[in-house]
Amino acid sequence: MHDILPEEQKYWRYVLKKAESIIEDYGFERIDTPIVESTELFLRGVGENTDIVEKEMYSFKTRGGDDLSLRPEGTAGVVRAYIENGMQVRPHPVKLFYYGPMFRHDQPQAGRYRQHWQLAVETIGDASEIVDAELIFVGYKILESLGLKNYNVQINSLGDASSRAVYVRALKDYYKPRLKKVCTQCKSRFKNNILRMLDCKEETCREAAKDAPPIFDFLNEDAKKHFKRLIEILDECKIPYILNQNLVRGQDYYTHTIFEFVPEEKEVEKSLDGKPVQIVSSGLALGGGGRYDRLIDMLGGPKTPAAGWALGVDRIVTALKQNNINVPEIGVKPKVFLAQLGDAAKKKSLMLFENMRKAGIEVKSSLGRDSIKSQLRIANRLGVRYTLIFGQKEAIDGTIIIREMDTGIQETVLLDKVVEEMKKRLKNNG
Ligand code: AMP
């Protein structure tokens, strides 16, 4: 788990602001669900035999005896909220988005955290391939708007439950004679999560997966039609996609389309701190999602088709830095510094600061300090145009000194008039 320090915040804000504005333009509304849900929800929703549920959940018993887990992903919770709040009566599709931390007790490594942040969207109540296309399109446009250009969309179709069952049987026949060659984890995946053998990153497992039968051969006509039309739409809107037959994703609830936003697999020349270096794309997905037409009824709601994705914000922030993308600084540059000296002035300073802030003046201060020298040093470092010097004598007289920093020219004005005077000066000088 990692901290996000003040100097990092500009990246996070940049991502959220850009992404939320696109998401809202496409009609998604914000929903927030609790970070903690019943463990049962994830067992049933995400799937008992998935890596996420089997190995990565932070689960605990409460004092009241409930079995709860920190959410490892957001879709199951949003579907629970959809059912519990009777959202089925709303006009469909119901388009939702959310942003928040997810928790997975994974092996910590580059780009993989135990608490990571996801920005996610869900479109509930529409089975059409145009929904899948819109989701992919919006996700891609968000990455593009952030300045991240070298990304592809990898897509695949898992078909519906019946075609998947036939495919799983074919995979069992394929892998049986190859079981000796795969990693220990894949040996247990063979029994209860065989699809995930296809995207294991171990070299021996990649080799073993090479000649696996493609899932397309097992899709029924409806599933093929859905996928074909999706591809036609993606062609039409010029989204660069790659068909990846070995893409399976980590949750059991997916049906039909699944996809991931992945960096292009190539070495890029970059210059960091003036030194040319080679960055090999780590291949870590910046986001992923797909269709989950069975999840809502599996969790006790009416049969309702749905689809969604989640972007990994931690990884997006890393990518922004690796690509040297400039992001706007947070906060405005102060134009005025309020320096105070002596007890009487200090007492009145907080109210004076507030009056200036309310008047729209970008002002900074360091009210805890007593020495005027150290306060002027801060004012210089901040590069303010004016420093207000509020000393013992001025506090008694009801005045204050305005010092123009460039010229060193000082003028004493009435305390009551200083806000107006500063507004006037800042307006005249831009
Ligand atoms: P998933 O729910 O596994 O589909 O994850 C959606 C996105 O969240 C991924 O594509 C990653 O960008 C990000 N993500 C997932 N797990 C982690 C993790 N442990 N650390 C950082 N980012 C993650």
JSON list of N, CA, C and O in Angstrom, two decimals, residues 126-157:
[
{"chain": "A", "resi": 126, "resn": "ASP", "atom": "N", "xyz": [-28.63, -3.27, -20.95]},
{"chain": "A", "resi": 126, "resn": "ASP", "atom": "CA", "xyz": [-28.65, -3.22, -22.42]},
{"chain": "A", "resi": 126, "resn": "ASP", "atom": "C", "xyz": [-27.66, -4.28, -22.94]},
{"chain": "A", "resi": 126, "resn": "ASP", "atom": "O", "xyz": [-26.48, -4.25, -22.59]},
{"chain": "A", "resi": 127, "resn": "ALA", "atom": "N", "xyz": [-28.19, -5.19, -23.76]},
{"chain": "A", "resi": 127, "resn": "ALA", "atom": "CA", "xyz": [-27.37, -6.32, -24.22]},
{"chain": "A", "resi": 127, "resn": "ALA", "atom": "C", "xyz": [-26.66, -6.03, -25.53]},
{"chain": "A", "resi": 127, "resn": "ALA", "atom": "O", "xyz": [-25.86, -6.83, -26.00]},
{"chain": "A", "resi": 128, "resn": "SER", "atom": "N", "xyz": [-26.92, -4.86, -26.11]},
{"chain": "A", "resi": 128, "resn": "SER", "atom": "CA", "xyz": [-26.41, -4.59, -27.45]},
{"chain": "A", "resi": 128, "resn": "SER", "atom": "C", "xyz": [-24.91, -4.39, -27.49]},
{"chain": "A", "resi": 128, "resn": "SER", "atom": "O", "xyz": [-24.30, -3.84, -26.56]},
{"chain": "A", "resi": 129, "resn": "GLU", "atom": "N", "xyz": [-24.31, -4.79, -28.61]},
{"chain": "A", "resi": 129, "resn": "GLU", "atom": "CA", "xyz": [-22.86, -4.64, -28.78]},
{"chain": "A", "resi": 129, "resn": "GLU", "atom": "C", "xyz": [-22.45, -3.16, -28.85]},
{"chain": "A", "resi": 129, "resn": "GLU", "atom": "O", "xyz": [-21.29, -2.83, -28.61]},
{"chain": "A", "resi": 130, "resn": "ILE", "atom": "N", "xyz": [-23.42, -2.27, -29.11]},
{"chain": "A", "resi": 130, "resn": "ILE", "atom": "CA", "xyz": [-23.06, -0.85, -29.16]},
{"chain": "A", "resi": 130, "resn": "ILE", "atom": "C", "xyz": [-22.62, -0.39, -27.75]},
{"chain": "A", "resi": 130, "resn": "ILE", "atom": "O", "xyz": [-21.79, 0.51, -27.61]},
{"chain": "A", "resi": 131, "resn": "VAL", "atom": "N", "xyz": [-23.16, -1.03, -26.72]},
{"chain": "A", "resi": 131, "resn": "VAL", "atom": "CA", "xyz": [-22.76, -0.70, -25.35]},
{"chain": "A", "resi": 131, "resn": "VAL", "atom": "C", "xyz": [-21.30, -1.08, -25.12]},
{"chain": "A", "resi": 131, "resn": "VAL", "atom": "O", "xyz": [-20.50, -0.30, -24.59]},
{"chain": "A", "resi": 132, "resn": "ASP", "atom": "N", "xyz": [-20.93, -2.29, -25.57]},
{"chain": "A", "resi": 132, "resn": "ASP", "atom": "CA", "xyz": [-19.53, -2.73, -25.43]},
{"chain": "A", "resi": 132, "resn": "ASP", "atom": "C", "xyz": [-18.62, -1.73, -26.17]},
{"chain": "A", "resi": 132, "resn": "ASP", "atom": "O", "xyz": [-17.57, -1.34, -25.67]},
{"chain": "A", "resi": 133, "resn": "ALA", "atom": "N", "xyz": [-19.08, -1.36, -27.37]},
{"chain": "A", "resi": 133, "resn": "ALA", "atom": "CA", "xyz": [-18.27, -0.45, -28.20]},
{"chain": "A", "resi": 133, "resn": "ALA", "atom": "C", "xyz": [-18.14, 0.91, -27.52]},
{"chain": "A", "resi": 133, "resn": "ALA", "atom": "O", "xyz": [-17.05, 1.49, -27.46]},
{"chain": "A", "resi": 134, "resn": "GLU", "atom": "N", "xyz": [-19.25, 1.42, -26.98]},
{"chain": "A", "resi": 134, "resn": "GLU", "atom": "CA", "xyz": [-19.21, 2.72, -26.32]},
{"chain": "A", "resi": 134, "resn": "GLU", "atom": "C", "xyz": [-18.24, 2.69, -25.13]},
{"chain": "A", "resi": 134, "resn": "GLU", "atom": "O", "xyz": [-17.45, 3.61, -24.93]},
{"chain": "A", "resi": 135, "resn": "LEU", "atom": "N", "xyz": [-18.30, 1.60, -24.35]},
{"chain": "A", "resi": 135, "resn": "LEU", "atom": "CA", "xyz": [-17.41, 1.49, -23.19]},
{"chain": "A", "resi": 135, "resn": "LEU", "atom": "C", "xyz": [-15.94, 1.51, -23.63]},
{"chain": "A", "resi": 135, "resn": "LEU", "atom": "O", "xyz": [-15.12, 2.24, -23.07]},
{"chain": "A", "resi": 136, "resn": "ILE", "atom": "N", "xyz": [-15.63, 0.71, -24.64]},
{"chain": "A", "resi": 136, "resn": "ILE", "atom": "CA", "xyz": [-14.24, 0.64, -25.12]},
{"chain": "A", "resi": 136, "resn": "ILE", "atom": "C", "xyz": [-13.83, 2.01, -25.65]},
{"chain": "A", "resi": 136, "resn": "ILE", "atom": "O", "xyz": [-12.73, 2.51, -25.36]},
{"chain": "A", "resi": 137, "resn": "PHE", "atom": "N", "xyz": [-14.73, 2.62, -26.40]},
{"chain": "A", "resi": 137, "resn": "PHE", "atom": "CA", "xyz": [-14.45, 3.93, -27.00]},
{"chain": "A", "resi": 137, "resn": "PHE", "atom": "C", "xyz": [-14.16, 4.97, -25.92]},
{"chain": "A", "resi": 137, "resn": "PHE", "atom": "O", "xyz": [-13.16, 5.70, -25.97]},
{"chain": "A", "resi": 138, "resn": "VAL", "atom": "N", "xyz": [-15.02, 5.02, -24.91]},
{"chain": "A", "resi": 138, "resn": "VAL", "atom": "CA", "xyz": [-14.86, 6.02, -23.84]},
{"chain": "A", "resi": 138, "resn": "VAL", "atom": "C", "xyz": [-13.55, 5.78, -23.08]},
{"chain": "A", "resi": 138, "resn": "VAL", "atom": "O", "xyz": [-12.79, 6.71, -22.82]},
{"chain": "A", "resi": 139, "resn": "GLY", "atom": "N", "xyz": [-13.25, 4.52, -22.77]},
{"chain": "A", "resi": 139, "resn": "GLY", "atom": "CA", "xyz": [-12.00, 4.19, -22.07]},
{"chain": "A", "resi": 139, "resn": "GLY", "atom": "C", "xyz": [-10.80, 4.63, -22.88]},
{"chain": "A", "resi": 139, "resn": "GLY", "atom": "O", "xyz": [-9.85, 5.24, -22.36]},
{"chain": "A", "resi": 140, "resn": "TYR", "atom": "N", "xyz": [-10.85, 4.33, -24.16]},
{"chain": "A", "resi": 140, "resn": "TYR", "atom": "CA", "xyz": [-9.73, 4.68, -25.04]},
{"chain": "A", "resi": 140, "resn": "TYR", "atom": "C", "xyz": [-9.57, 6.20, -25.13]},
{"chain": "A", "resi": 140, "resn": "TYR", "atom": "O", "xyz": [-8.47, 6.74, -25.08]},
{"chain": "A", "resi": 141, "resn": "LYS", "atom": "N", "xyz": [-10.71, 6.89, -25.26]},
{"chain": "A", "resi": 141, "resn": "LYS", "atom": "CA", "xyz": [-10.67, 8.36, -25.38]},
{"chain": "A", "resi": 141, "resn": "LYS", "atom": "C", "xyz": [-10.12, 9.00, -24.10]},
{"chain": "A", "resi": 141, "resn": "LYS", "atom": "O", "xyz": [-9.44, 10.03, -24.15]},
{"chain": "A", "resi": 142, "resn": "ILE", "atom": "N", "xyz": [-10.41, 8.40, -22.96]},
{"chain": "A", "resi": 142, "resn": "ILE", "atom": "CA", "xyz": [-9.87, 8.93, -21.70]},
{"chain": "A", "resi": 142, "resn": "ILE", "atom": "C", "xyz": [-8.35, 8.84, -21.72]},
{"chain": "A", "resi": 142, "resn": "ILE", "atom": "O", "xyz": [-7.64, 9.82, -21.46]},
{"chain": "A", "resi": 143, "resn": "LEU", "atom": "N", "xyz": [-7.82, 7.66, -22.08]},
{"chain": "A", "resi": 143, "resn": "LEU", "atom": "CA", "xyz": [-6.36, 7.50, -22.11]},
{"chain": "A", "resi": 143, "resn": "LEU", "atom": "C", "xyz": [-5.75, 8.48, -23.11]},
{"chain": "A", "resi": 143, "resn": "LEU", "atom": "O", "xyz": [-4.72, 9.11, -22.83]},
{"chain": "A", "resi": 144, "resn": "GLU", "atom": "N", "xyz": [-6.42, 8.62, -24.24]},
{"chain": "A", "resi": 144, "resn": "GLU", "atom": "CA", "xyz": [-5.91, 9.53, -25.27]},
{"chain": "A", "resi": 144, "resn": "GLU", "atom": "C", "xyz": [-5.92, 10.97, -24.77]},
{"chain": "A", "resi": 144, "resn": "GLU", "atom": "O", "xyz": [-4.95, 11.71, -24.96]},
{"chain": "A", "resi": 145, "resn": "SER", "atom": "N", "xyz": [-7.00, 11.36, -24.07]},
{"chain": "A", "resi": 145, "resn": "SER", "atom": "CA", "xyz": [-7.10, 12.75, -23.60]},
{"chain": "A", "resi": 145, "resn": "SER", "atom": "C", "xyz": [-6.04, 13.05, -22.54]},
{"chain": "A", "resi": 145, "resn": "SER", "atom": "O", "xyz": [-5.67, 14.20, -22.32]},
{"chain": "A", "resi": 146, "resn": "LEU", "atom": "N", "xyz": [-5.56, 12.01, -21.87]},
{"chain": "A", "resi": 146, "resn": "LEU", "atom": "CA", "xyz": [-4.52, 12.21, -20.85]},
{"chain": "A", "resi": 146, "resn": "LEU", "atom": "C", "xyz": [-3.15, 12.34, -21.50]},
{"chain": "A", "resi": 146, "resn": "LEU", "atom": "O", "xyz": [-2.16, 12.63, -20.84]},
{"chain": "A", "resi": 147, "resn": "GLY", "atom": "N", "xyz": [-3.08, 12.08, -22.80]},
{"chain": "A", "resi": 147, "resn": "GLY", "atom": "CA", "xyz": [-1.81, 12.16, -23.52]},
{"chain": "A", "resi": 147, "resn": "GLY", "atom": "C", "xyz": [-1.14, 10.80, -23.63]},
{"chain": "A", "resi": 147, "resn": "GLY", "atom": "O", "xyz": [0.01, 10.70, -24.05]},
{"chain": "A", "resi": 148, "resn": "LEU", "atom": "N", "xyz": [-1.85, 9.73, -23.25]},
{"chain": "A", "resi": 148, "resn": "LEU", "atom": "CA", "xyz": [-1.28, 8.37, -23.34]},
{"chain": "A", "resi": 148, "resn": "LEU", "atom": "C", "xyz": [-1.69, 7.77, -24.68]},
{"chain": "A", "resi": 148, "resn": "LEU", "atom": "O", "xyz": [-2.85, 7.40, -24.86]},
{"chain": "A", "resi": 149, "resn": "LYS", "atom": "N", "xyz": [-0.73, 7.71, -25.60]},
{"chain": "A", "resi": 149, "resn": "LYS", "atom": "CA", "xyz": [-1.13, 7.36, -26.96]},
{"chain": "A", "resi": 149, "resn": "LYS", "atom": "C", "xyz": [-0.79, 5.92, -27.36]},
{"chain": "A", "resi": 149, "resn": "LYS", "atom": "O", "xyz": [-1.45, 5.34, -28.19]},
{"chain": "A", "resi": 150, "resn": "ASN", "atom": "N", "xyz": [0.28, 5.38, -26.77]},
{"chain": "A", "resi": 150, "resn": "ASN", "atom": "CA", "xyz": [0.72, 4.07, -27.27]},
{"chain": "A", "resi": 150, "resn": "ASN", "atom": "C", "xyz": [0.01, 2.91, -26.60]},
{"chain": "A", "resi": 150, "resn": "ASN", "atom": "O", "xyz": [0.62, 2.04, -26.00]},
{"chain": "A", "resi": 151, "resn": "TYR", "atom": "N", "xyz": [-1.30, 2.94, -26.69]},
{"chain": "A", "resi": 151, "resn": "TYR", "atom": "CA", "xyz": [-2.08, 1.89, -26.06]},
{"chain": "A", "resi": 151, "resn": "TYR", "atom": "C", "xyz": [-3.00, 1.23, -27.05]},
{"chain": "A", "resi": 151, "resn": "TYR", "atom": "O", "xyz": [-3.54, 1.88, -27.95]},
{"chain": "A", "resi": 152, "resn": "ASN", "atom": "N", "xyz": [-3.14, -0.07, -26.91]},
{"chain": "A", "resi": 152, "resn": "ASN", "atom": "CA", "xyz": [-4.07, -0.83, -27.74]},
{"chain": "A", "resi": 152, "resn": "ASN", "atom": "C", "xyz": [-5.19, -1.36, -26.88]},
{"chain": "A", "resi": 152, "resn": "ASN", "atom": "O", "xyz": [-5.06, -1.45, -25.66]},
{"chain": "A", "resi": 153, "resn": "VAL", "atom": "N", "xyz": [-6.25, -1.74, -27.56]},
{"chain": "A", "resi": 153, "resn": "VAL", "atom": "CA", "xyz": [-7.30, -2.45, -26.85]},
{"chain": "A", "resi": 153, "resn": "VAL", "atom": "C", "xyz": [-7.18, -3.90, -27.27]},
{"chain": "A", "resi": 153, "resn": "VAL", "atom": "O", "xyz": [-7.22, -4.21, -28.47]},
{"chain": "A", "resi": 154, "resn": "GLN", "atom": "N", "xyz": [-6.96, -4.78, -26.32]},
{"chain": "A", "resi": 154, "resn": "GLN", "atom": "CA", "xyz": [-6.98, -6.21, -26.65]},
{"chain": "A", "resi": 154, "resn": "GLN", "atom": "C", "xyz": [-8.39, -6.70, -26.36]},
{"chain": "A", "resi": 154, "resn": "GLN", "atom": "O", "xyz": [-8.94, -6.42, -25.30]},
{"chain": "A", "resi": 155, "resn": "ILE", "atom": "N", "xyz": [-8.96, -7.42, -27.32]},
{"chain": "A", "resi": 155, "resn": "ILE", "atom": "CA", "xyz": [-10.33, -7.90, -27.08]},
{"chain": "A", "resi": 155, "resn": "ILE", "atom": "C", "xyz": [-10.45, -9.39, -27.36]},
{"chain": "A", "resi": 155, "resn": "ILE", "atom": "O", "xyz": [-9.67, -9.98, -28.10]},
{"chain": "A", "resi": 156, "resn": "ASN", "atom": "N", "xyz": [-11.46, -9.97, -26.75]},
{"chain": "A", "resi": 156, "resn": "ASN", "atom": "CA", "xyz": [-11.74, -11.38, -26.95]},
{"chain": "A", "resi": 156, "resn": "ASN", "atom": "C", "xyz": [-13.22, -11.58, -26.61]},
{"chain": "A", "resi": 156, "resn": "ASN", "atom": "O", "xyz": [-13.85, -10.70, -26.03]},
{"chain": "A", "resi": 157, "resn": "SER", "atom": "N", "xyz": [-13.75, -12.73, -26.98]},
{"chain": "A", "resi": 157, "resn": "SER", "atom": "CA", "xyz": [-15.11, -13.05, -26.56]},
{"chain": "A", "resi": 157, "resn": "SER", "atom": "C", "xyz": [-15.11, -14.38, -25.84]},
{"chain": "A", "resi": 157, "resn": "SER", "atom": "O", "xyz": [-14.44, -15.32, -26.26]}
]
